[in-house]
Tab-separated table of C-alpha atoms in Angstrom:
chain	number	residue	atom	x	y	z
A	1	MET	CA	15.176	-33.178	-15.638
A	2	ALA	CA	17.627	-33.136	-12.934
A	3	ALA	CA	16.262	-29.798	-11.854
A	4	ALA	CA	12.696	-30.848	-11.508
A	5	VAL	CA	14.514	-34.218	-9.478
A	6	ALA	CA	16.122	-31.798	-7.539
A	7	SER	CA	12.832	-29.363	-6.495
A	8	ASP	CA	10.949	-32.657	-5.720
A	9	ALA	CA	13.793	-33.192	-3.141
A	10	LYS	CA	13.377	-30.244	-1.439
A	11	LEU	CA	10.048	-30.521	-1.514
A	12	ASP	CA	9.374	-34.028	-0.147
A	13	LYS	CA	12.204	-32.865	2.707
A	14	LEU	CA	10.283	-29.417	3.437
A	15	ARG	CA	6.579	-30.900	4.090
A	16	PRO	CA	6.942	-32.814	6.815
A	17	ALA	CA	9.133	-29.874	8.553
A	18	VAL	CA	5.886	-27.686	7.898
A	19	ALA	CA	3.717	-30.563	9.184
A	20	SER	CA	5.131	-30.669	12.264
A	21	LEU	CA	5.276	-26.746	12.993
A	22	ASP	CA	1.939	-26.242	15.481
A	23	GLN	CA	1.819	-22.725	15.513
A	24	ILE	CA	0.199	-22.561	12.213
A	25	SER	CA	-3.059	-23.873	10.671
A	26	GLU	CA	-3.393	-26.533	8.076
A	27	ASN	CA	-5.013	-23.604	5.763
A	28	GLU	CA	-0.930	-21.981	6.166
A	29	LYS	CA	0.539	-24.773	6.039
A	30	THR	CA	-1.223	-25.531	2.690
A	31	GLY	CA	-0.520	-22.354	1.275
A	32	PHE	CA	2.759	-22.516	1.776
A	33	ILE	CA	3.647	-25.704	0.413
A	34	ASN	CA	1.597	-24.703	-2.522
A	35	LEU	CA	3.459	-21.072	-2.822
A	36	VAL	CA	6.853	-23.272	-2.426
A	37	SER	CA	5.896	-25.720	-4.920
A	38	ARG	CA	4.667	-23.225	-7.499
A	39	TYR	CA	8.243	-21.351	-6.714
A	40	LEU	CA	10.481	-24.528	-6.872
A	41	SER	CA	8.449	-25.893	-10.594
A	42	GLY	CA	10.106	-21.916	-12.042
A	43	GLU	CA	6.780	-21.931	-13.451
A	44	ALA	CA	7.512	-17.964	-13.565
A	45	GLU	CA	6.117	-16.743	-16.782
A	46	GLN	CA	8.181	-14.703	-18.373
A	47	ILE	CA	6.655	-11.657	-20.485
A	48	GLU	CA	6.996	-11.590	-23.803
A	49	TRP	CA	8.424	-7.858	-24.416
A	50	SER	CA	7.019	-7.831	-28.361
A	51	LYS	CA	3.524	-8.518	-27.012
A	52	ILE	CA	2.956	-5.695	-25.005
A	53	GLN	CA	0.483	-3.600	-25.815
A	54	THR	CA	-0.212	0.216	-24.213
A	55	PRO	CA	-3.996	-0.096	-22.512
A	56	THR	CA	-6.925	1.876	-24.389
A	57	ASP	CA	-9.367	4.022	-22.262
A	58	GLU	CA	-12.166	1.126	-22.401
A	59	VAL	CA	-9.311	-0.759	-20.175
A	60	VAL	CA	-7.826	2.327	-18.096
A	61	VAL	CA	-10.612	4.545	-17.725
A	62	PRO	CA	-9.605	8.015	-16.942
A	63	TYR	CA	-11.726	9.346	-14.259
A	64	ASP	CA	-13.164	12.218	-15.513
A	65	THR	CA	-14.823	9.974	-18.244
A	66	LEU	CA	-16.752	7.979	-15.507
A	67	ALA	CA	-20.726	8.824	-14.852
A	68	PRO	CA	-21.257	11.190	-11.761
A	69	ALA	CA	-22.457	9.224	-8.515
A	70	PRO	CA	-26.299	9.690	-8.457
A	71	GLU	CA	-27.081	12.712	-6.247
A	72	ASP	CA	-30.349	11.029	-4.385
A	73	LEU	CA	-29.701	10.316	-1.023
A	74	GLU	CA	-31.008	7.012	-1.139
A	75	ALA	CA	-28.975	5.964	-4.107
A	76	THR	CA	-26.019	6.506	-2.362
A	77	LYS	CA	-26.929	4.735	0.680
A	78	LYS	CA	-27.717	1.627	-1.441
A	79	LEU	CA	-24.509	2.122	-3.267
A	80	LEU	CA	-22.713	2.313	0.019
A	81	ASP	CA	-24.230	-0.479	1.819
A	82	LYS	CA	-22.819	-2.421	-0.723
A	83	LEU	CA	-19.549	-1.683	-0.173
A	84	VAL	CA	-16.594	-3.214	2.749
A	85	VAL	CA	-13.554	-1.059	3.259
A	86	LEU	CA	-10.447	-3.123	4.133
A	87	LYS	CA	-7.089	-1.583	5.034
A	88	LEU	CA	-3.909	-3.283	4.861
A	89	ASN	CA	-2.807	-2.819	8.774
A	90	GLY	CA	0.468	-5.425	8.426
A	91	GLY	CA	2.997	-2.992	8.259
A	92	LEU	CA	5.346	-1.728	11.367
A	93	GLY	CA	6.454	1.870	11.816
A	94	THR	CA	10.037	0.410	12.181
A	95	THR	CA	11.502	2.165	9.222
A	96	MET	CA	10.348	5.696	10.725
A	97	GLY	CA	11.383	4.449	14.219
A	98	CYS	CA	8.383	3.561	15.957
A	99	THR	CA	7.466	0.292	17.444
A	100	GLY	CA	4.059	-0.661	16.767
A	101	PRO	CA	1.261	-1.116	13.934
A	102	LYS	CA	2.758	1.302	11.204
A	103	SER	CA	-1.182	3.244	11.504
A	104	VAL	CA	-0.726	4.260	14.917
A	105	ILE	CA	1.954	6.737	14.185
A	106	GLU	CA	0.080	11.097	14.263
A	107	VAL	CA	-0.442	11.986	10.829
A	108	ARG	CA	-1.728	15.820	11.866
A	109	ASN	CA	-3.651	17.511	14.304
A	110	GLY	CA	-3.067	14.475	16.986
A	111	PHE	CA	-5.246	11.705	14.750
A	112	THR	CA	-3.247	8.682	13.796
A	113	PHE	CA	-4.052	7.442	10.274
A	114	LEU	CA	-6.303	5.102	11.974
A	115	ASP	CA	-8.165	7.777	13.521
A	116	LEU	CA	-8.635	9.260	10.009
A	117	ILE	CA	-10.180	6.078	8.607
A	118	VAL	CA	-12.305	6.228	11.448
A	119	ILE	CA	-13.619	8.858	10.851
A	120	GLN	CA	-14.158	9.135	7.375
A	121	ILE	CA	-16.205	6.731	7.323
A	122	GLU	CA	-18.240	7.110	10.446
A	123	SER	CA	-18.981	10.860	8.342
A	124	LEU	CA	-20.122	8.405	5.519
A	125	ASN	CA	-22.618	6.166	7.489
A	126	LYS	CA	-23.827	8.998	9.679
A	127	LYS	CA	-24.683	11.332	6.630
A	128	TYR	CA	-26.108	8.112	4.487
A	129	GLY	CA	-27.186	6.139	7.100
A	130	CYS	CA	-25.515	3.429	5.166
A	131	ASN	CA	-23.119	0.469	7.158
A	132	VAL	CA	-20.051	0.571	5.539
A	133	PRO	CA	-17.872	-1.653	7.599
A	134	LEU	CA	-13.956	-1.022	7.929
A	135	LEU	CA	-11.854	-4.636	8.260
A	136	LEU	CA	-8.705	-4.975	9.085
A	137	MET	CA	-6.280	-6.963	7.831
A	138	ASN	CA	-3.006	-7.542	10.625
A	139	SER	CA	0.181	-9.473	10.615
A	140	PHE	CA	1.080	-11.729	13.663
A	141	ASN	CA	3.282	-8.367	13.864
A	142	THR	CA	0.348	-5.935	14.492
A	143	HIS	CA	-2.154	-8.032	15.410
A	144	GLU	CA	-1.997	-7.968	19.028
A	145	ASP	CA	-1.094	-4.070	19.297
A	146	THR	CA	-4.049	-3.426	16.889
A	147	GLN	CA	-6.886	-5.384	18.761
A	148	LYS	CA	-5.842	-2.745	21.940
A	149	ILE	CA	-6.290	0.403	19.958
A	150	VAL	CA	-9.573	-0.857	18.053
A	151	GLU	CA	-10.992	-0.724	21.454
A	152	LYS	CA	-11.215	3.091	21.553
A	153	TYR	CA	-13.841	2.935	18.632
A	154	SER	CA	-16.491	1.065	20.366
A	155	ASN	CA	-19.086	3.757	20.599
A	156	SER	CA	-18.273	4.405	17.095
A	157	ASN	CA	-21.354	3.688	14.198
A	158	ILE	CA	-18.642	1.812	12.683
A	159	GLU	CA	-17.786	-2.430	12.492
A	160	ILE	CA	-14.618	-2.689	13.092
A	161	HIS	CA	-13.721	-6.507	12.187
A	162	THR	CA	-9.792	-7.390	11.956
A	163	PHE	CA	-8.279	-10.671	10.393
A	164	ASN	CA	-4.706	-12.224	10.091
A	165	GLN	CA	-3.122	-12.615	7.215
A	166	SER	CA	-1.021	-16.288	6.647
A	167	GLN	CA	2.118	-16.814	8.605
A	168	TYR	CA	4.437	-18.602	6.700
A	169	PRO	CA	7.858	-19.981	8.123
A	170	ARG	CA	11.344	-18.019	6.420
A	171	ILE	CA	13.145	-20.739	3.910
A	172	VAL	CA	16.886	-21.480	5.507
A	173	VAL	CA	18.584	-20.939	1.388
A	174	GLU	CA	21.424	-23.705	2.754
A	175	ASP	CA	19.311	-26.795	3.382
A	176	PHE	CA	15.783	-25.589	2.004
A	177	SER	CA	14.068	-26.573	5.842
A	178	PRO	CA	11.668	-24.481	7.601
A	179	LEU	CA	13.773	-21.429	10.264
A	180	PRO	CA	11.623	-22.552	12.977
A	181	SER	CA	12.200	-25.711	12.709
A	182	LYS	CA	15.722	-24.855	13.552
A	183	GLY	CA	14.889	-23.799	16.348
A	184	VAL	CA	14.576	-20.264	16.156
A	185	ALA	CA	11.847	-19.026	18.213
A	186	GLY	CA	9.654	-16.079	18.257
A	187	LYS	CA	9.118	-13.723	15.464
A	188	ASP	CA	11.899	-14.106	13.748
A	189	GLY	CA	11.680	-17.445	12.380
A	190	TRP	CA	7.960	-16.501	10.452
A	191	TYR	CA	6.857	-13.693	7.910
A	192	PRO	CA	3.899	-12.786	6.350
A	193	PRO	CA	3.593	-14.000	2.904
A	194	GLY	CA	2.768	-9.877	1.313
A	195	HIS	CA	-0.576	-8.457	0.532
A	196	GLY	CA	-1.491	-10.634	-2.295
A	197	ASP	CA	-2.318	-12.791	0.535
A	198	VAL	CA	-4.960	-10.540	1.110
A	199	PHE	CA	-7.594	-13.012	-0.978
A	200	PRO	CA	-6.658	-16.188	0.952
A	201	ALA	CA	-6.909	-14.944	4.176
A	202	LEU	CA	-10.145	-12.776	3.736
A	203	THR	CA	-11.679	-15.844	2.660
A	204	ASN	CA	-9.391	-18.624	5.193
A	205	SER	CA	-10.852	-15.819	8.580
A	206	GLY	CA	-14.985	-16.533	7.733
A	207	LYS	CA	-15.069	-12.879	7.309
A	208	LEU	CA	-15.938	-13.061	3.501
A	209	ASP	CA	-18.585	-15.090	3.820
A	210	ALA	CA	-19.636	-12.731	6.812
A	211	MET	CA	-19.597	-9.974	4.466
A	212	LEU	CA	-21.364	-11.960	1.607
A	213	SER	CA	-24.177	-12.775	3.939
A	214	LYS	CA	-24.820	-9.243	4.760
A	215	GLY	CA	-25.416	-8.445	0.739
A	216	LYS	CA	-21.843	-6.527	0.369
A	217	GLU	CA	-20.634	-7.001	-2.739
A	218	TYR	CA	-17.141	-4.973	-3.008
A	219	VAL	CA	-14.229	-4.510	-1.200
A	220	PHE	CA	-11.936	-1.377	-1.208
A	221	VAL	CA	-8.620	-2.242	-0.197
A	222	ALA	CA	-5.570	-0.326	0.567
A	223	ASN	CA	-2.296	0.539	2.342
A	224	SER	CA	-3.274	2.156	5.236
A	225	ASP	CA	-0.162	4.686	5.084
A	226	ASN	CA	-2.249	5.765	1.795
A	227	LEU	CA	-3.839	9.203	2.810
A	228	GLY	CA	-5.427	9.420	-0.572
A	229	ALA	CA	-7.655	6.257	-0.525
A	230	VAL	CA	-10.593	7.344	0.197
A	231	VAL	CA	-13.793	5.904	-0.952
A	232	ASP	CA	-14.442	7.160	-4.207
A	233	LEU	CA	-18.617	7.024	-5.091
A	234	LYS	CA	-18.280	7.677	-8.422
A	235	ILE	CA	-15.713	4.479	-8.818
A	236	LEU	CA	-18.187	2.402	-6.937
A	237	ASN	CA	-20.819	3.274	-8.725
A	238	HIS	CA	-19.070	3.021	-12.301
A	239	LEU	CA	-18.172	-0.673	-11.560
A	240	ILE	CA	-21.629	-2.120	-10.190
A	241	ASN	CA	-23.350	-0.245	-13.178
A	242	ASN	CA	-20.216	-2.084	-15.688
A	243	GLN	CA	-20.299	-5.255	-13.609
A	244	ASN	CA	-16.346	-4.919	-13.533
A	245	GLU	CA	-14.775	-7.635	-10.872
A	246	TYR	CA	-11.493	-6.108	-10.179
A	247	CYS	CA	-10.670	-2.413	-10.831
A	248	MET	CA	-6.827	-0.817	-10.019
A	249	GLU	CA	-6.476	2.257	-9.517
A	250	VAL	CA	-3.523	3.658	-11.284
A	251	THR	CA	-1.954	7.577	-11.400
A	252	PRO	CA	-0.070	9.457	-13.799
A	253	LYS	CA	3.786	8.517	-13.341
A	254	THR	CA	6.281	11.008	-12.185
A	255	LEU	CA	10.251	11.067	-11.460
A	256	ALA	CA	9.540	9.735	-8.295
A	257	ASP	CA	7.681	6.327	-9.229
A	258	VAL	CA	9.612	5.375	-11.671
A	259	LYS	CA	10.029	1.969	-10.173
A	260	GLY	CA	5.968	1.513	-9.696
A	261	GLY	CA	3.867	-0.877	-11.064
A	262	THR	CA	2.247	-0.213	-14.691
A	263	LEU	CA	-0.896	-1.952	-16.075
A	264	ILE	CA	-0.311	-2.999	-19.269
A	265	SER	CA	-2.308	-5.016	-22.169
A	266	TYR	CA	-1.029	-8.529	-22.586
A	267	GLU	CA	-2.441	-11.429	-24.818
A	268	GLY	CA	-5.859	-10.074	-24.417
A	269	ARG	CA	-6.207	-9.420	-20.869
A	270	VAL	CA	-5.202	-6.745	-18.240
A	271	GLN	CA	-1.914	-7.365	-15.958
A	272	LEU	CA	-0.042	-5.744	-13.581
A	273	LEU	CA	4.321	-5.027	-14.752
A	274	GLU	CA	6.062	-5.084	-12.070
A	275	ILE	CA	9.843	-3.946	-12.309
A	276	ALA	CA	10.881	-7.694	-11.633
A	277	GLN	CA	9.390	-8.826	-14.342
A	278	VAL	CA	11.711	-6.634	-16.510
A	279	PRO	CA	14.073	-8.056	-18.740
A	280	ASP	CA	17.377	-6.230	-18.001
A	281	GLU	CA	17.918	-4.843	-21.216
A	282	HIS	CA	14.292	-3.545	-20.735
A	283	VAL	CA	14.504	-1.644	-17.885
A	284	SER	CA	15.010	1.566	-18.387
A	285	GLU	CA	12.520	1.586	-20.757
A	286	PHE	CA	10.153	0.556	-18.155
A	287	LYS	CA	11.298	3.124	-15.895
A	288	SER	CA	10.685	6.134	-18.673
A	289	ILE	CA	7.791	7.878	-18.360
A	290	GLU	CA	7.006	7.961	-21.994
A	291	LYS	CA	6.041	4.340	-22.764
A	292	PHE	CA	4.735	3.284	-19.105
A	293	LYS	CA	2.951	6.752	-18.113
A	294	ILE	CA	0.808	4.794	-14.959
A	295	PHE	CA	1.482	3.252	-12.125
A	296	ASN	CA	-0.528	0.910	-10.051
A	297	THR	CA	-1.181	3.325	-5.700
A	298	ASN	CA	-2.473	-0.361	-4.734
A	299	ASN	CA	-6.142	1.307	-4.121
A	300	LEU	CA	-8.032	-2.216	-5.462
A	301	TRP	CA	-12.040	-2.030	-5.443
A	302	VAL	CA	-12.993	-6.283	-6.104
A	303	ASN	CA	-15.874	-8.068	-6.688
A	304	LEU	CA	-16.361	-10.331	-3.191
A	305	LYS	CA	-18.140	-13.458	-5.273
A	306	ALA	CA	-15.393	-13.161	-7.332
A	307	ILE	CA	-13.230	-13.840	-5.028
A	308	LYS	CA	-14.764	-16.910	-2.987
A	309	ARG	CA	-14.942	-17.980	-6.948
A	310	LEU	CA	-11.126	-18.093	-7.681
A	311	VAL	CA	-9.802	-19.079	-4.003
A	312	GLU	CA	-11.990	-21.770	-3.925
A	313	ALA	CA	-10.854	-22.857	-7.143
A	314	ASP	CA	-7.483	-21.975	-6.075
A	315	ALA	CA	-7.083	-20.174	-9.328
A	316	LEU	CA	-5.235	-17.090	-8.028
A	317	LYS	CA	-1.111	-17.869	-8.558
A	318	MET	CA	0.206	-14.377	-8.710
A	319	GLU	CA	3.797	-13.806	-9.439
A	320	ILE	CA	6.062	-15.048	-6.423
A	321	ILE	CA	8.359	-12.090	-5.388
A	322	PRO	CA	11.174	-13.578	-4.019
A	323	ASN	CA	12.443	-11.823	-0.744
A	324	PRO	CA	15.986	-12.938	0.292
A	325	LYS	CA	16.731	-11.653	4.144
A	326	GLU	CA	19.433	-12.303	6.961
A	327	VAL	CA	18.823	-13.810	10.446
A	328	ASP	CA	21.272	-14.022	12.710
A	329	GLY	CA	23.517	-14.590	10.082
A	330	ILE	CA	21.300	-16.957	8.711
A	331	LYS	CA	20.464	-16.733	4.734
A	332	VAL	CA	16.493	-17.078	4.605
A	333	LEU	CA	14.422	-16.564	1.607
A	334	GLN	CA	10.387	-15.568	2.047
A	335	LEU	CA	8.216	-15.811	-0.709
A	336	GLU	CA	5.672	-13.268	-1.304
A	337	THR	CA	2.823	-12.162	-3.879
A	338	ALA	CA	0.931	-8.588	-4.200
A	339	ALA	CA	-2.920	-8.006	-4.820
A	340	GLY	CA	-2.429	-6.068	-7.660
A	341	ALA	CA	-0.855	-9.294	-9.687
A	342	ALA	CA	-4.212	-10.751	-9.242
A	343	ILE	CA	-5.794	-8.829	-11.340
A	344	ARG	CA	-5.184	-11.227	-14.268
A	345	PHE	CA	-7.108	-13.716	-13.251
A	346	PHE	CA	-10.609	-11.289	-12.451
A	347	ASP	CA	-13.293	-11.121	-15.406
A	348	ASN	CA	-13.860	-7.508	-16.859
A	349	ALA	CA	-10.784	-6.220	-14.599
A	350	ILE	CA	-10.281	-2.457	-15.717
A	351	GLY	CA	-7.503	0.243	-14.577
A	352	VAL	CA	-8.965	3.532	-13.694
A	353	ASN	CA	-6.749	6.638	-14.318
A	354	VAL	CA	-7.072	8.750	-10.740
A	355	PRO	CA	-5.867	12.221	-9.734
A	356	ARG	CA	-2.844	12.283	-7.983
A	357	SER	CA	-4.618	13.303	-4.513
A	358	ARG	CA	-5.639	9.812	-4.719
A	359	PHE	CA	-2.032	8.778	-3.558
A	360	LEU	CA	-0.708	10.427	-0.747
A	361	PRO	CA	1.310	7.850	0.963
A	362	VAL	CA	3.486	8.338	4.300
A	363	LYS	CA	6.581	6.180	3.735
A	364	ALA	CA	9.358	8.315	5.493
A	365	THR	CA	9.483	11.623	7.561
A	366	SER	CA	9.805	13.824	4.688
A	367	ASP	CA	6.098	12.549	3.399
A	368	LEU	CA	5.258	13.251	6.827
A	369	LEU	CA	6.220	16.688	6.591
A	370	LEU	CA	4.156	17.134	3.825
A	371	VAL	CA	0.795	15.837	4.851
A	372	GLN	CA	1.778	17.952	8.463
A	373	SER	CA	2.550	21.297	6.545
A	374	ASP	CA	-0.367	23.545	5.204
A	375	LEU	CA	-0.146	22.102	1.919
A	376	TYR	CA	-3.296	20.315	3.247
A	377	THR	CA	-5.731	20.761	5.725
A	378	LEU	CA	-8.105	18.534	7.396
A	379	VAL	CA	-11.642	18.272	7.024
A	380	ASP	CA	-14.020	15.056	8.603
A	381	GLY	CA	-10.841	12.943	8.454
A	382	PHE	CA	-10.172	13.888	5.017
A	383	VAL	CA	-6.637	15.229	4.294
A	384	LEU	CA	-7.402	18.177	1.638
A	385	ARG	CA	-4.687	20.433	-0.788
A	386	ASN	CA	-4.700	23.761	0.050
A	387	PRO	CA	-5.540	25.242	-3.238
A	388	ALA	CA	-3.375	28.227	-2.891
A	389	ARG	CA	-0.545	25.830	-4.058
A	390	THR	CA	-0.881	26.406	-7.870
A	391	ASN	CA	1.068	23.219	-9.090
A	392	PRO	CA	-0.183	19.916	-9.771
A	393	ALA	CA	2.773	18.518	-8.260
A	394	ASN	CA	4.322	18.147	-4.312
A	395	PRO	CA	7.503	19.594	-3.113
A	396	SER	CA	10.266	17.124	-3.641
A	397	ILE	CA	11.548	16.715	-0.250
A	398	GLU	CA	14.733	14.762	1.046
A	399	LEU	CA	15.933	15.060	4.795
A	400	GLY	CA	18.781	13.385	6.669
A	401	PRO	CA	19.250	10.650	8.265
A	402	GLU	CA	19.199	12.999	11.403
A	403	PHE	CA	15.560	13.021	10.570
A	404	LYS	CA	14.728	9.480	9.738
A	405	LYS	CA	12.696	8.614	13.051
A	406	VAL	CA	9.402	10.480	13.779
A	407	GLY	CA	10.471	11.395	17.661
A	408	ASN	CA	14.163	12.944	16.150
A	409	PHE	CA	12.289	14.656	13.285
A	410	LEU	CA	9.299	15.927	15.472
A	411	ASN	CA	12.264	17.462	17.814
A	412	ARG	CA	13.638	19.479	15.226
A	413	PHE	CA	10.699	21.057	13.765
A	414	LYS	CA	8.934	23.841	16.379
A	415	SER	CA	6.800	24.106	14.020
A	416	ILE	CA	6.001	22.407	10.614
A	417	PRO	CA	7.474	25.227	7.855
A	418	SER	CA	5.099	26.468	5.184
A	419	ILE	CA	5.942	25.186	2.094
A	420	VAL	CA	2.898	26.348	-0.076
A	421	GLU	CA	5.151	27.868	-2.664
A	422	LEU	CA	8.390	25.110	-1.962
A	423	ASP	CA	9.236	23.205	-4.954
A	424	SER	CA	11.932	21.463	-3.473
A	425	LEU	CA	14.239	21.242	0.095
A	426	LYS	CA	17.037	18.784	0.989
A	427	VAL	CA	18.203	19.066	4.539
A	428	SER	CA	21.643	17.579	5.653
A	429	GLY	CA	23.421	17.613	8.744
A	430	ASP	CA	22.635	18.586	12.500
A	431	VAL	CA	19.504	20.969	11.791
A	432	TRP	CA	16.965	22.552	13.783
A	433	PHE	CA	14.351	24.625	13.090
A	434	GLY	CA	12.566	27.811	14.625
A	435	ALA	CA	8.812	28.431	14.420
A	436	GLY	CA	7.133	30.188	11.508
A	437	ILE	CA	9.361	29.655	9.169
A	438	VAL	CA	8.436	30.061	5.106
A	439	LEU	CA	10.237	28.175	2.253
A	440	LYS	CA	10.226	29.090	-1.431
A	441	GLY	CA	11.529	27.870	-4.803
A	442	LYS	CA	14.274	25.823	-4.619
A	443	VAL	CA	16.274	25.161	-0.994
A	444	THR	CA	19.168	23.563	-0.275
A	445	ILE	CA	20.023	23.860	3.433
A	446	THR	CA	23.344	22.139	4.923
A	447	ALA	CA	24.921	22.119	8.295
A	448	LYS	CA	28.602	22.533	7.352
A	449	ALA	CA	30.316	22.762	11.239
A	450	GLY	CA	28.186	21.601	13.923
A	451	LYS	CA	24.628	22.776	14.737
A	452	LEU	CA	22.863	24.912	12.428
A	453	GLU	CA	19.227	26.533	13.910
A	454	ILE	CA	17.243	28.260	11.452
A	455	PRO	CA	15.506	31.778	13.411
A	456	ASP	CA	12.086	31.546	14.435
A	457	GLY	CA	9.616	33.784	11.546
A	458	ALA	CA	12.699	33.027	8.777
A	459	VAL	CA	12.052	33.374	4.667
A	460	ILE	CA	13.929	31.465	2.930
A	461	GLU	CA	13.387	31.815	-1.448
A	462	ASN	CA	15.837	29.865	-3.403
A	463	LYS	CA	18.735	29.522	-1.339
A	464	ASP	CA	21.619	27.603	-0.451
A	465	ILE	CA	22.110	28.042	2.960
A	466	ASN	CA	25.652	26.725	4.741
A	467	GLY	CA	26.006	28.255	7.719
A	468	PRO	CA	24.493	30.907	10.063
A	469	GLU	CA	26.376	33.679	7.920
A	470	ASP	CA	23.718	32.775	4.830
A	471	LEU	CA	20.744	33.407	6.522
């Protein structure tokens, strides 16, 4: 009881403070207060470990068993005319040393993530005579820059719509007040509440109704930095034929993905299980790739009418992810939700176990090295894997802090080495790469004494290099 009284007192204090914030809309204020009150009521349901079941092939459908997409151009056009593509574009490129939206980092051949996305949809629209629009969900951090960038596509055959995800105030831990009302001006007082916000934001922006009025039925949602997240006709065809309201693409887990959320069957419904929900004593079991063999790629296909129904009924109560931060020495809390967690609220929801090629995120410069190398080629905006690589897994690449920022990374390579036959690469220290280098097998390069230059044309196979004498 005492806890309930304390949380009521916190809410009573928070409500008027939030009501007086004039930087955000009434919808945002309501959404924020609802999120906080759910958090304070501690309604986070504990997963009962013994009830978790491995989903069957009916629930997580193997990609190979999907019926082929129609070959007829007219039938394909009909399918695509029901589709909207939505990219989550709220992230900044700060972890890679860039200012502005992450989606404008150059990925390959001078093209940015956004360029590639536009080229892909353009080629679909051209090939099938359809009209697949592109929606970009920005955050208040990326909105202005994205607006400017989108102008350069004004002559393309693709409709581009942008809208913003909600802007919520950070909560001061000490007295549970909104940080902006403490006089913290500018962006530091605010946060975007995670991509679970995509459903209310799509509805509140009016974009959902606009798409429904054009006869659109499904939205394909993906992170803008996942180069593998391209429109897949087999999946779209399956969802329309089987009337699945929600589909999450999952892919087999490798040891690099042990923290990724996984799909489970729980009390008769399919559900996302995230590491944060796992009781401590089961974390190692969760991370093993024996019991939980798949993880969420965050490529999601969702029925637009179902989104409207659930948002209007306020039924999307996804698990809350508390994210503690510090701003100028003040401890703050931001509450977030994830779009994948919404799966359990939709009818006839499924997963599809897709090939690993549909998950190619660029989170760091080590990923950039992969996609800029000869491991991939670029065709019509699609990043295609080199068939000469026989190993289905990508090489594991670890670059030291000297390579963390994109600018530094690019300066340290005269050209990106050939890595088709590489298993793993670990680079530490002040290392510089010449042009036309070939790396094979397991390679470790450590600059032990000052600067280490790898000469043009060097071929390095299964070697540890600690200085020029090892080359």
